[in-house]
Short mmCIF file of C-alpha atoms and ligand atoms in Angstrom, two decimals:
data_model
loop_
_atom_site.label_atom_id
_atom_site.label_comp_id
_atom_site.label_asym_id
_atom_site.label_seq_id
_atom_site.Cartn_x
_atom_site.Cartn_y
_atom_site.Cartn_z
CA MET A 2 0.00 0.00 0.00
CA ALA A 3 2.27 2.83 -1.20
CA LEU A 4 1.21 6.38 -0.41
CA ALA A 5 2.30 9.48 -2.32
CA ALA A 6 5.28 11.00 -0.51
CA SER A 7 3.51 14.34 -0.02
CA LYS A 8 0.56 12.64 1.70
CA VAL A 9 2.63 10.54 4.04
CA GLU A 10 2.28 11.41 7.66
CA PRO A 11 4.07 8.56 9.36
CA GLY A 12 2.64 7.16 12.51
CA THR A 13 -0.68 9.04 12.55
CA VAL A 14 -3.69 6.93 13.55
CA ARG A 15 -5.22 5.32 10.46
CA LYS A 16 -8.85 4.28 10.45
CA GLY A 17 -9.77 0.69 9.68
CA LEU A 18 -6.57 -0.84 11.00
CA PRO A 19 -6.38 -3.07 14.08
CA THR A 20 -5.26 -1.56 17.37
CA TYR A 21 -2.38 -2.98 19.41
CA SER A 22 -0.75 -2.32 22.76
CA ARG A 23 2.98 -2.06 23.53
CA ALA A 24 2.73 -5.50 25.13
CA ASP A 25 1.41 -6.89 21.81
CA LEU A 26 4.36 -5.29 20.05
CA GLN A 27 6.78 -6.97 22.45
CA LYS A 28 5.62 -10.36 21.17
CA HIS A 29 7.04 -9.51 17.73
CA LYS A 30 10.78 -9.43 18.27
CA LYS A 31 11.85 -12.42 16.21
CA LYS A 32 11.53 -13.22 12.52
CA GLU A 33 9.59 -16.41 13.34
CA GLU A 34 6.85 -14.30 14.98
CA ARG A 35 7.19 -11.50 12.37
CA VAL A 36 9.20 -8.46 13.43
CA TRP A 37 7.13 -5.40 14.35
CA VAL A 38 8.20 -1.90 15.29
CA SER A 39 6.25 1.24 16.12
CA TYR A 40 6.68 4.88 15.09
CA ASN A 41 4.40 7.40 16.81
CA ASN A 42 0.98 5.68 16.57
CA GLY A 43 1.90 3.36 13.70
CA VAL A 44 2.69 -0.36 13.92
CA TYR A 45 4.81 -1.81 11.09
CA ASP A 46 5.76 -5.33 10.06
CA VAL A 47 9.40 -4.99 8.94
CA THR A 48 10.22 -8.73 8.68
CA ASP A 49 10.67 -8.79 4.90
CA TYR A 50 12.38 -5.41 4.81
CA VAL A 51 15.00 -6.66 7.27
CA THR A 52 16.02 -9.56 5.03
CA GLN A 53 15.77 -7.75 1.68
CA HIS A 54 17.69 -4.52 2.36
CA PRO A 55 21.39 -4.09 3.04
CA GLY A 56 21.81 -2.92 6.62
CA GLY A 57 18.13 -3.75 7.21
CA SER A 58 19.13 -6.00 10.06
CA LYS A 59 19.95 -2.87 12.14
CA ILE A 60 16.18 -2.40 12.47
CA LEU A 61 16.22 -5.51 14.62
CA LEU A 62 17.69 -3.37 17.41
CA ALA A 63 14.23 -1.79 17.72
CA ALA A 64 12.33 -5.08 17.22
CA GLY A 65 9.20 -5.16 19.39
CA GLY A 66 9.65 -1.46 20.29
CA ASP A 67 9.79 2.09 19.00
CA ILE A 68 12.12 3.10 16.14
CA GLY A 69 11.63 6.81 16.99
CA PRO A 70 14.67 7.07 19.30
CA TYR A 71 16.88 5.52 16.57
CA TRP A 72 15.61 7.91 13.91
CA ASP A 73 16.20 10.82 16.28
CA MET A 74 19.84 9.73 16.28
CA TYR A 75 20.16 8.95 12.57
CA GLY A 76 18.10 11.86 11.22
CA ALA A 77 18.62 10.88 7.55
CA HIS A 78 15.65 8.52 7.94
CA LYS A 79 13.26 11.40 8.47
CA GLN A 80 12.33 12.08 4.85
CA GLY A 81 9.39 11.50 2.52
CA GLU A 82 10.72 8.47 0.68
CA ILE A 83 11.55 6.53 3.81
CA TYR A 84 8.28 7.53 5.46
CA GLU A 85 6.54 6.18 2.39
CA VAL A 86 8.34 2.83 2.57
CA LEU A 87 7.48 2.62 6.26
CA GLU A 88 3.79 3.36 5.74
CA GLY A 89 3.78 0.61 3.11
CA LEU A 90 4.59 -1.83 5.90
CA ARG A 91 1.80 -0.58 8.16
CA VAL A 92 -0.22 -3.26 9.99
CA GLY A 93 -1.98 -1.32 12.72
CA ASN A 94 -2.28 1.47 15.25
CA ILE A 95 -0.81 1.60 18.68
CA ILE A 96 -3.05 3.47 21.08
CA GLU A 97 -1.76 3.67 24.61
CA PRO A 98 -0.99 6.57 26.91
CA PRO A 99 2.77 7.11 27.31
CA GLU A 100 4.27 5.16 30.18
CA LYS A 101 4.10 7.01 33.51
CA ARG A 102 7.23 6.87 35.64
CA THR A 103 6.39 6.39 39.29
CA VAL A 104 8.94 8.03 41.56
CA ASP A 105 9.84 6.30 44.81
CA LYS A 106 11.18 9.05 47.08
CA ASN A 107 13.39 6.59 48.96
CA ASP A 108 15.02 5.33 45.80
CA PRO A 109 18.38 7.09 45.31
CA TYR A 110 18.23 6.24 41.60
CA ALA A 111 14.71 7.63 41.06
CA LYS A 112 16.07 10.83 39.50
CA ASP A 113 18.45 9.11 37.09
CA PRO A 114 17.89 10.29 33.49
CA LYS A 115 15.98 8.39 30.82
CA ARG A 116 18.31 6.38 28.58
CA HIS A 117 18.28 5.41 24.91
CA PRO A 118 16.66 1.99 24.41
CA ALA A 119 19.58 0.77 22.29
CA LEU A 120 22.02 0.90 25.23
CA ILE A 121 22.69 -2.58 26.62
CA PRO A 122 22.81 -2.39 30.41
CA SER A 123 25.32 -4.39 32.43
CA SER A 124 23.70 -2.98 35.59
CA GLU A 125 20.62 -0.81 36.17
CA ARG A 126 21.48 0.66 39.61
CA PRO A 127 23.93 2.24 39.29
CA PHE A 128 23.31 2.49 35.56
CA ASN A 129 26.02 1.02 33.34
CA ALA A 130 25.57 0.26 29.69
CA GLU A 131 27.32 -0.09 26.35
CA PRO A 132 26.11 0.60 22.80
CA PRO A 133 25.29 -2.32 20.48
CA VAL A 134 28.42 -3.35 18.61
CA SER A 135 26.51 -3.19 15.31
CA LEU A 136 26.23 0.62 15.71
CA LEU A 137 29.76 1.27 16.98
CA LEU A 138 31.33 1.87 13.57
CA GLN A 139 28.42 3.90 12.15
CA ASP A 140 30.03 7.19 13.20
CA PHE A 141 33.54 8.15 14.16
CA ILE A 142 31.99 10.34 16.87
CA THR A 143 29.68 8.09 18.85
CA PRO A 144 26.14 9.53 18.91
CA THR A 145 25.84 11.14 22.35
CA ASP A 146 22.83 8.99 23.28
CA LEU A 147 24.82 5.84 22.53
CA PHE A 148 28.02 6.78 24.39
CA PHE A 149 28.72 4.04 26.95
CA VAL A 150 27.76 4.91 30.53
CA ARG A 151 29.79 3.97 33.61
CA ASN A 152 28.26 5.20 36.87
CA HIS A 153 29.24 4.02 40.36
CA LEU A 154 26.56 6.02 42.17
CA PRO A 155 23.22 7.71 41.45
CA VAL A 156 23.35 10.57 38.92
CA PRO A 157 23.32 13.88 40.84
CA THR A 158 20.84 16.63 39.95
CA ILE A 159 22.76 19.89 39.59
CA LYS A 160 21.17 23.29 38.97
CA PRO A 161 23.43 25.27 36.61
CA ASP A 162 22.94 28.57 38.48
CA ASN A 163 24.02 26.99 41.76
CA TYR A 164 26.95 25.11 40.28
CA ARG A 165 30.45 26.07 41.40
CA LEU A 166 33.74 24.39 40.55
CA ASN A 167 35.81 24.55 43.73
CA ILE A 168 39.56 24.81 43.27
CA SER A 169 41.62 24.11 46.35
CA VAL A 170 45.27 25.21 46.53
CA HIS A 171 47.39 25.90 49.65
CA GLY A 172 44.28 25.26 51.79
CA LYS A 173 42.47 28.16 50.03
CA GLU A 174 39.39 27.57 47.91
CA LYS A 175 38.19 29.50 44.91
CA ALA A 176 34.74 28.81 43.40
CA LEU A 177 34.24 29.27 39.66
CA SER A 178 30.75 29.56 38.19
CA LEU A 179 29.71 28.12 34.84
CA TYR A 180 29.65 31.69 33.55
CA THR A 181 33.34 32.08 34.44
CA LEU A 182 34.24 28.76 32.80
CA HIS A 183 32.41 29.80 29.62
CA LYS A 184 34.26 33.16 29.57
CA LEU A 185 37.70 31.51 29.47
CA GLU A 186 39.24 30.57 26.11
CA GLN A 187 37.46 27.43 24.86
CA LYS A 188 39.25 24.43 23.39
CA SER A 189 37.81 21.26 21.82
CA VAL A 190 39.37 17.81 21.88
CA VAL A 191 38.08 14.69 20.13
CA THR A 192 38.95 11.79 22.37
CA THR A 193 38.02 8.19 22.97
CA ILE A 194 37.16 7.16 26.53
CA GLN A 195 37.60 3.52 27.43
CA CYS A 196 36.66 1.89 30.71
CA ALA A 197 39.41 -0.21 32.33
CA GLY A 198 36.84 -3.02 32.38
CA ASN A 199 36.18 -3.02 28.62
CA ARG A 200 36.23 -6.64 27.33
CA ARG A 201 36.06 -8.00 30.87
CA SER A 202 33.70 -10.71 29.60
CA ASP A 203 36.71 -12.30 27.84
CA MET A 204 38.50 -12.62 31.21
CA VAL A 205 35.41 -14.08 32.84
CA LYS A 206 35.66 -17.02 30.42
CA VAL A 207 39.02 -17.92 32.02
CA LYS A 208 38.04 -17.55 35.68
CA PRO A 209 35.41 -15.45 37.50
CA VAL A 210 36.35 -11.85 38.33
CA LYS A 211 34.65 -9.12 40.35
CA GLY A 212 33.17 -6.47 38.10
CA LEU A 213 30.55 -5.64 35.51
CA ASN A 214 30.46 -8.07 32.64
CA TRP A 215 31.36 -5.58 29.89
CA GLY A 216 31.45 -6.74 26.28
CA PHE A 217 33.79 -4.83 23.99
CA ALA A 218 31.84 -1.58 23.62
CA ALA A 219 32.71 0.08 26.95
CA ILE A 220 34.52 2.55 24.70
CA SER A 221 33.18 5.58 22.81
CA THR A 222 34.36 8.82 21.21
CA ALA A 223 33.15 12.40 21.55
CA GLU A 224 34.25 15.97 21.03
CA TRP A 225 34.59 17.69 24.39
CA SER A 226 34.89 21.45 24.80
CA GLY A 227 35.66 23.90 27.57
CA PRO A 228 38.65 25.75 29.01
CA THR A 229 41.91 23.86 29.51
CA LEU A 230 42.78 22.72 33.04
CA LYS A 231 45.96 24.79 32.69
CA ASP A 232 43.89 27.98 32.16
CA VAL A 233 41.46 27.14 34.96
CA LEU A 234 44.37 26.67 37.37
CA LYS A 235 45.86 29.95 36.17
CA GLN A 236 42.64 31.66 37.34
CA CYS A 237 43.62 30.52 40.83
CA GLY A 238 47.23 31.69 40.54
CA VAL A 239 48.64 28.19 39.85
CA ASN A 240 51.18 27.59 37.10
CA LEU A 241 50.89 23.95 36.07
CA ASP A 242 54.48 23.92 34.82
CA THR A 243 56.09 25.14 38.02
CA THR A 244 53.85 24.06 40.89
CA GLU A 245 55.58 21.80 43.38
CA TYR A 246 52.49 19.76 44.15
CA GLN A 247 52.67 16.13 43.00
CA HIS A 248 49.06 15.24 42.19
CA ILE A 249 45.84 16.76 40.91
CA GLN A 250 42.78 15.34 42.61
CA PHE A 251 39.27 15.48 41.17
CA GLU A 252 36.11 14.98 43.18
CA GLY A 253 32.61 14.39 41.79
CA CYS A 254 29.25 15.58 43.16
CA ASP A 255 27.85 12.03 43.07
CA THR A 256 27.46 10.64 46.54
CA GLY A 257 26.45 7.23 47.86
CA PRO A 258 24.05 6.55 50.77
CA ASP A 259 27.07 6.27 53.14
CA GLY A 260 28.38 9.69 52.04
CA THR A 261 31.03 8.21 49.71
CA THR A 262 31.92 10.56 46.87
CA TYR A 263 33.53 9.50 43.61
CA GLY A 264 37.08 10.77 43.22
CA ALA A 265 40.33 10.17 41.35
CA SER A 266 43.67 11.81 40.68
CA ILE A 267 46.49 12.01 38.15
CA PRO A 268 50.17 12.75 38.80
CA ILE A 269 51.16 16.35 38.05
CA GLU A 270 53.81 14.99 35.68
CA LEU A 271 51.10 13.48 33.49
CA ALA A 272 49.06 16.70 33.62
CA ARG A 273 52.11 18.54 32.30
CA ILE A 274 52.61 16.13 29.40
CA LEU A 275 48.94 16.51 28.40
CA ARG A 276 48.86 20.20 29.40
CA ASN A 277 47.08 21.67 26.36
CA ASP A 278 44.56 18.87 26.01
CA ILE A 279 43.11 18.35 29.48
CA ILE A 280 39.73 20.03 29.29
CA VAL A 281 37.39 21.19 32.02
CA ALA A 282 34.55 20.24 29.72
CA THR A 283 31.13 21.89 29.65
CA LYS A 284 30.12 20.59 26.19
CA MET A 285 29.94 17.15 24.62
CA ASN A 286 29.55 17.11 20.82
CA GLY A 287 28.64 20.80 20.89
CA GLU A 288 25.78 20.51 23.42
CA ASP A 289 25.57 20.69 27.20
CA ILE A 290 27.00 17.45 28.60
CA PRO A 291 24.07 15.06 29.25
CA ARG A 292 23.42 14.18 32.87
CA ASP A 293 24.81 10.63 32.55
CA HIS A 294 28.12 11.96 31.26
CA GLY A 295 28.74 14.60 33.91
CA TYR A 296 26.43 17.63 33.52
CA PRO A 297 27.40 20.41 33.91
CA VAL A 298 31.19 19.88 34.09
CA ARG A 299 33.56 16.95 33.80
CA ILE A 300 37.29 16.62 33.45
CA ILE A 301 38.55 15.15 30.18
CA ILE A 302 42.05 13.67 30.25
CA PRO A 303 42.81 12.24 26.81
CA GLY A 304 44.57 8.89 26.58
CA VAL A 305 43.94 8.12 30.24
CA VAL A 306 41.64 5.43 31.65
CA GLY A 307 37.98 6.48 31.96
CA ALA A 308 38.07 6.14 35.75
CA ARG A 309 40.17 9.33 36.17
CA GLN A 310 37.88 11.46 33.98
CA VAL A 311 35.65 12.55 36.81
CA LYS A 312 32.06 13.54 35.96
CA TRP A 313 29.87 16.11 37.80
CA LEU A 314 33.14 17.78 38.80
CA ASP A 315 32.82 19.40 42.22
CA LYS A 316 36.40 20.03 43.23
CA ILE A 317 39.94 20.15 41.88
CA GLU A 318 42.64 19.99 44.54
CA LEU A 319 46.41 20.25 44.20
CA SER A 320 48.03 17.91 46.67
CA ASN A 321 51.14 15.91 47.43
CA GLU A 322 48.98 12.80 47.80
CA GLU A 323 46.96 10.75 45.37
CA SER A 324 43.19 10.85 45.81
CA SER A 325 42.23 8.78 48.86
CA SER A 326 39.07 7.62 47.08
CA HIS A 327 38.21 3.93 46.95
CA TRP A 328 38.43 4.04 43.14
CA GLN A 329 41.99 5.37 43.20
CA GLN A 330 43.27 3.24 46.08
CA ARG A 331 41.34 -0.04 46.02
CA ASP A 332 40.14 -0.40 42.46
CA TYR A 333 41.35 0.22 38.90
CA LYS A 334 44.78 -1.30 39.53
CA GLY A 335 46.52 -4.19 37.82
CA PHE A 336 47.74 -7.53 39.29
CA ASN A 337 49.22 -10.74 37.98
CA SER A 338 47.06 -13.80 37.47
CA SER A 339 48.18 -15.49 40.74
CA VAL A 340 46.81 -12.70 42.95
CA ASP A 341 43.38 -13.51 44.39
CA TRP A 342 41.04 -11.90 46.92
CA HIS A 343 42.87 -13.67 49.83
CA ASN A 344 46.31 -12.28 49.09
CA VAL A 345 45.64 -9.05 47.19
CA ASP A 346 47.37 -5.93 48.52
CA PHE A 347 46.07 -2.88 46.68
CA SER A 348 48.74 -0.65 48.28
CA LYS A 349 51.44 -2.54 46.34
CA SER A 350 50.00 -1.80 42.90
CA THR A 351 50.05 1.46 40.94
CA ALA A 352 46.80 3.10 39.86
CA ILE A 353 46.05 2.62 36.15
CA GLN A 354 46.50 5.83 34.14
CA LEU A 355 47.51 5.42 30.45
CA LEU A 356 45.82 2.45 28.80
CA PRO A 357 47.45 -0.29 26.67
CA VAL A 358 46.84 -0.86 22.97
CA GLN A 359 43.43 -2.36 22.22
CA SER A 360 41.42 -3.55 19.22
CA ALA A 361 38.21 -5.43 18.51
CA ILE A 362 36.27 -6.91 15.62
CA CYS A 363 32.80 -5.36 15.29
CA GLU A 364 31.80 -7.02 11.99
CA PRO A 365 31.06 -9.87 11.58
CA GLU A 366 29.76 -10.59 15.05
CA ASP A 367 30.50 -13.68 17.13
CA GLY A 368 28.25 -16.59 16.16
CA GLU A 369 27.31 -15.12 12.76
CA THR A 370 26.92 -17.34 9.71
CA LEU A 371 28.82 -15.80 6.80
CA PRO A 372 27.65 -15.90 3.18
CA ASP A 373 29.24 -18.67 1.11
CA ASP A 374 32.08 -16.48 -0.26
CA GLU A 375 35.83 -16.93 -0.62
CA GLU A 376 36.54 -13.78 1.40
CA VAL A 377 35.13 -12.01 4.41
CA THR A 378 35.18 -8.27 5.15
CA VAL A 379 36.24 -7.72 8.74
CA ARG A 380 35.83 -4.30 10.41
CA GLY A 381 36.60 -2.95 13.84
CA TYR A 382 38.24 -0.33 16.02
CA ALA A 383 41.72 0.07 17.50
CA TRP A 384 42.96 2.52 20.11
CA SER A 385 45.87 3.02 22.44
CA GLY A 386 46.34 5.19 25.52
CA GLY A 387 48.76 8.10 25.91
CA GLY A 388 47.96 9.51 22.47
CA ARG A 389 49.81 6.63 20.78
CA GLY A 390 48.27 6.34 17.32
CA ILE A 391 47.64 3.04 15.57
CA TYR A 392 50.35 1.99 13.08
CA ARG A 393 48.91 -1.35 12.01
CA VAL A 394 46.03 -3.76 12.55
CA ASP A 395 46.48 -7.41 11.57
CA VAL A 396 43.54 -9.65 10.83
CA SER A 397 43.43 -13.44 10.55
CA ALA A 398 40.70 -15.76 9.36
CA ASP A 399 42.42 -18.93 10.54
CA GLY A 400 42.73 -18.37 14.29
CA GLY A 401 46.01 -16.43 14.03
CA LYS A 402 48.12 -18.67 11.76
CA THR A 403 48.23 -16.20 8.84
CA TRP A 404 47.55 -12.46 8.77
CA VAL A 405 46.62 -9.64 6.43
CA THR A 406 47.11 -5.96 7.17
CA ALA A 407 43.94 -3.87 7.49
CA GLU A 408 43.24 -0.50 5.86
CA LEU A 409 43.19 2.16 8.57
CA GLN A 410 40.86 5.13 8.92
CA HIS A 411 42.68 7.48 11.28
CA PRO A 412 41.12 10.24 13.37
CA PRO A 413 41.27 13.54 11.45
CA SER A 414 43.96 16.07 12.47
CA GLN A 415 45.65 13.94 15.11
CA THR A 416 49.33 12.96 14.92
CA PRO A 417 50.76 9.50 15.77
CA TYR A 418 51.75 10.92 19.16
CA THR A 419 48.56 12.82 19.96
CA SER A 420 45.96 10.36 18.69
CA TRP A 421 43.38 10.75 21.39
CA ALA A 422 40.65 9.18 19.27
CA TRP A 423 40.26 5.67 17.96
CA THR A 424 41.15 4.35 14.50
CA PHE A 425 38.65 2.36 12.45
CA TRP A 426 39.93 -0.41 10.20
CA GLU A 427 38.73 -2.82 7.52
CA ALA A 428 40.30 -5.91 5.92
CA GLN A 429 39.34 -8.38 3.19
CA VAL A 430 40.52 -11.76 4.38
CA ALA A 431 40.44 -15.01 2.40
CA LEU A 432 38.56 -17.74 4.23
CA PRO A 433 40.62 -20.88 4.76
CA LYS A 434 39.68 -23.91 2.69
CA GLY A 435 38.45 -27.03 4.45
CA HIS A 436 37.64 -25.20 7.68
CA GLY A 437 34.77 -27.55 8.39
CA GLY A 438 32.10 -24.84 8.44
CA LYS A 439 33.61 -22.89 11.35
CA THR A 440 36.52 -20.53 11.69
CA GLU A 441 38.00 -18.03 14.12
CA LEU A 442 38.57 -14.42 13.03
CA VAL A 443 41.25 -12.62 15.03
CA CYS A 444 42.54 -9.04 15.17
CA LYS A 445 45.51 -7.41 16.87
CA ALA A 446 46.80 -3.85 16.74
CA CYS A 447 50.22 -2.25 16.97
CA ASP A 448 50.52 1.33 18.24
CA SER A 449 52.99 4.11 17.44
CA GLN A 450 55.38 2.81 20.10
CA TYR A 451 55.22 -0.65 18.49
CA ASN A 452 53.37 -1.99 21.51
CA VAL A 453 51.30 -5.05 20.59
CA GLN A 454 48.41 -6.87 22.24
CA PRO A 455 49.07 -10.11 24.16
CA ASP A 456 47.97 -13.19 22.23
CA ASN A 457 45.98 -14.78 25.03
CA VAL A 458 43.81 -13.50 27.84
CA GLU A 459 44.92 -16.21 30.32
CA SER A 460 48.32 -14.54 30.74
CA ILE A 461 46.81 -11.15 31.67
CA TRP A 462 43.85 -12.38 33.76
CA ASN A 463 43.48 -10.41 36.99
CA LEU A 464 40.96 -10.54 39.81
CA ARG A 465 39.21 -7.29 38.85
CA GLY A 466 39.14 -8.10 35.14
CA CYS A 467 40.85 -4.83 34.19
CA LEU A 468 42.88 -4.14 31.02
CA SER A 469 41.52 -7.05 29.00
CA SER A 470 43.41 -6.36 25.78
CA ALA A 471 44.37 -9.73 24.30
CA TRP A 472 43.90 -10.51 20.58
CA HIS A 473 40.19 -10.27 19.87
CA ARG A 474 38.65 -13.48 18.59
CA VAL A 475 35.30 -13.98 16.91
CA ASN A 476 33.88 -17.38 15.93
CA VAL A 477 31.85 -17.54 12.74
CA SER A 478 30.27 -20.26 10.65
CA VAL A 479 30.58 -20.59 6.90
CA PRO A 480 28.03 -22.68 4.97
CA LYS A 481 29.72 -25.96 3.92
N1 MTE B 27 32.98 10.26 37.62
C1 MTE B 27 32.12 10.23 38.64
N2 MTE B 27 31.91 11.36 39.33
N3 MTE B 27 31.46 9.09 38.99
C2 MTE B 27 31.68 7.91 38.31
O1 MTE B 27 31.06 6.90 38.63
N4 MTE B 27 32.95 6.78 36.54
C3 MTE B 27 34.26 6.79 35.89
C4 MTE B 27 34.45 8.07 35.09
N5 MTE B 27 34.10 9.22 35.88
C5 MTE B 27 32.62 7.91 37.25
C6 MTE B 27 33.24 9.13 36.91
C7 MTE B 27 34.50 5.67 35.01
S1 MTE B 27 35.00 4.23 35.75
C8 MTE B 27 34.46 5.78 33.66
S2 MTE B 27 34.91 4.48 32.65
C9 MTE B 27 34.02 7.01 33.00
O2 MTE B 27 33.62 8.00 33.94
C10 MTE B 27 32.85 6.72 32.09
O3 MTE B 27 32.39 7.89 31.49
P1 MTE B 27 30.99 7.89 30.75
O4 MTE B 27 29.94 7.38 31.68
O5 MTE B 27 30.76 9.28 30.31
O6 MTE B 27 31.17 6.95 29.59
#
């Protein structure tokens, strides 16, 4: 039933069609039961579209739910021709009042923001989630709504007019308003943030660890803007290059029921190396930072583990000590694989700062059945801490026996030594003959210091499942 483009009003109630509820829609998530999605008041059967159109399978992310939030992100869909195709798939109306959120006043998470339905949670309270791998390579800059979220505590509610960034030096405090931060010279940095726990699920396969079971998308990229830390400190009479303090501590406004506040620190030495690129950020991708990512202010420290990039920044303190916070002292540290919870001594290990070289295969996905071709196109991301760019990514289709070199798509305007953002890559790899229907695709990256990834995860296993950066392996089937 094709409608003329000019007459198409997608999702308006259409007379004569059956009416469904959101619960009915939920029953249509799989091809076997026909895949349905909704848009405004329209219900659409997209089963055949999914199989017939390249990239159609991405619609499956919204299967049984609303495609509106996806089209808000990928605005190119909002045009006459696509509306027309959609209305051609119309099977009914959805008529239900929007869901009401009941607020439990005793629930510390009740005021957490609403999240995009595509995010895949690894925990709801506190909220932690990663984007679907199938969307990770769509944009070099991760759509803000899809940026992975790592919260340890409830998201604080901060009124911009009341907000002050407290800077503490020599026991004296100075409070800077948002207005003051906006008045300082603004700088933008495109940087990838990766959680130390990214790819922890690979370590879990070796032996259990304590921590969220992240897949390999606890990593995202954004453009962050605001004054540099160097300039903010200058406002308080501190010269980053000459101060004798040893550490810069950052404290968040997020607080737990026992009064615990999130905090972290970096050595002053590191702050000097990164001096022009550490941003006291007030914008993410040109907009106010969303609540989940630190509204109104967060510190951005390119090339450094996510844990030190404190959100909802309340205080910056120059000190001769590291932050005393749990997350600096008793978490986010590395150990060898013989250390367990009976003999671990956190005081003997150094806090993670710069991250090691990392890479992952995003396409094809683990468990996929490939078309019956001689070659497979493999795509993914690679990134290294400390601004070390990516020199090479190797890809294998025979479990790591033979390799081809991938084509790299580097971040624009970043040098091999200031590559704060990730590199995308793609390789055509011949499938081995006589592989019995199954094969293992593998990738490994080499950074601008010629650091390489370890070949197996067993050798780097640690009790917290941090820094999981072994060769990434994906098992696929090929029709015999
Ligand atoms: N800052 C505060 N105040 N509270 C937090 O829980 N989590 C840290 C860091 N900054 C955290 C924080 C961790 S572990 C990571 S990986 C990054 O924020 C995640 O940033 P994102 O949620 O914007 O992706």
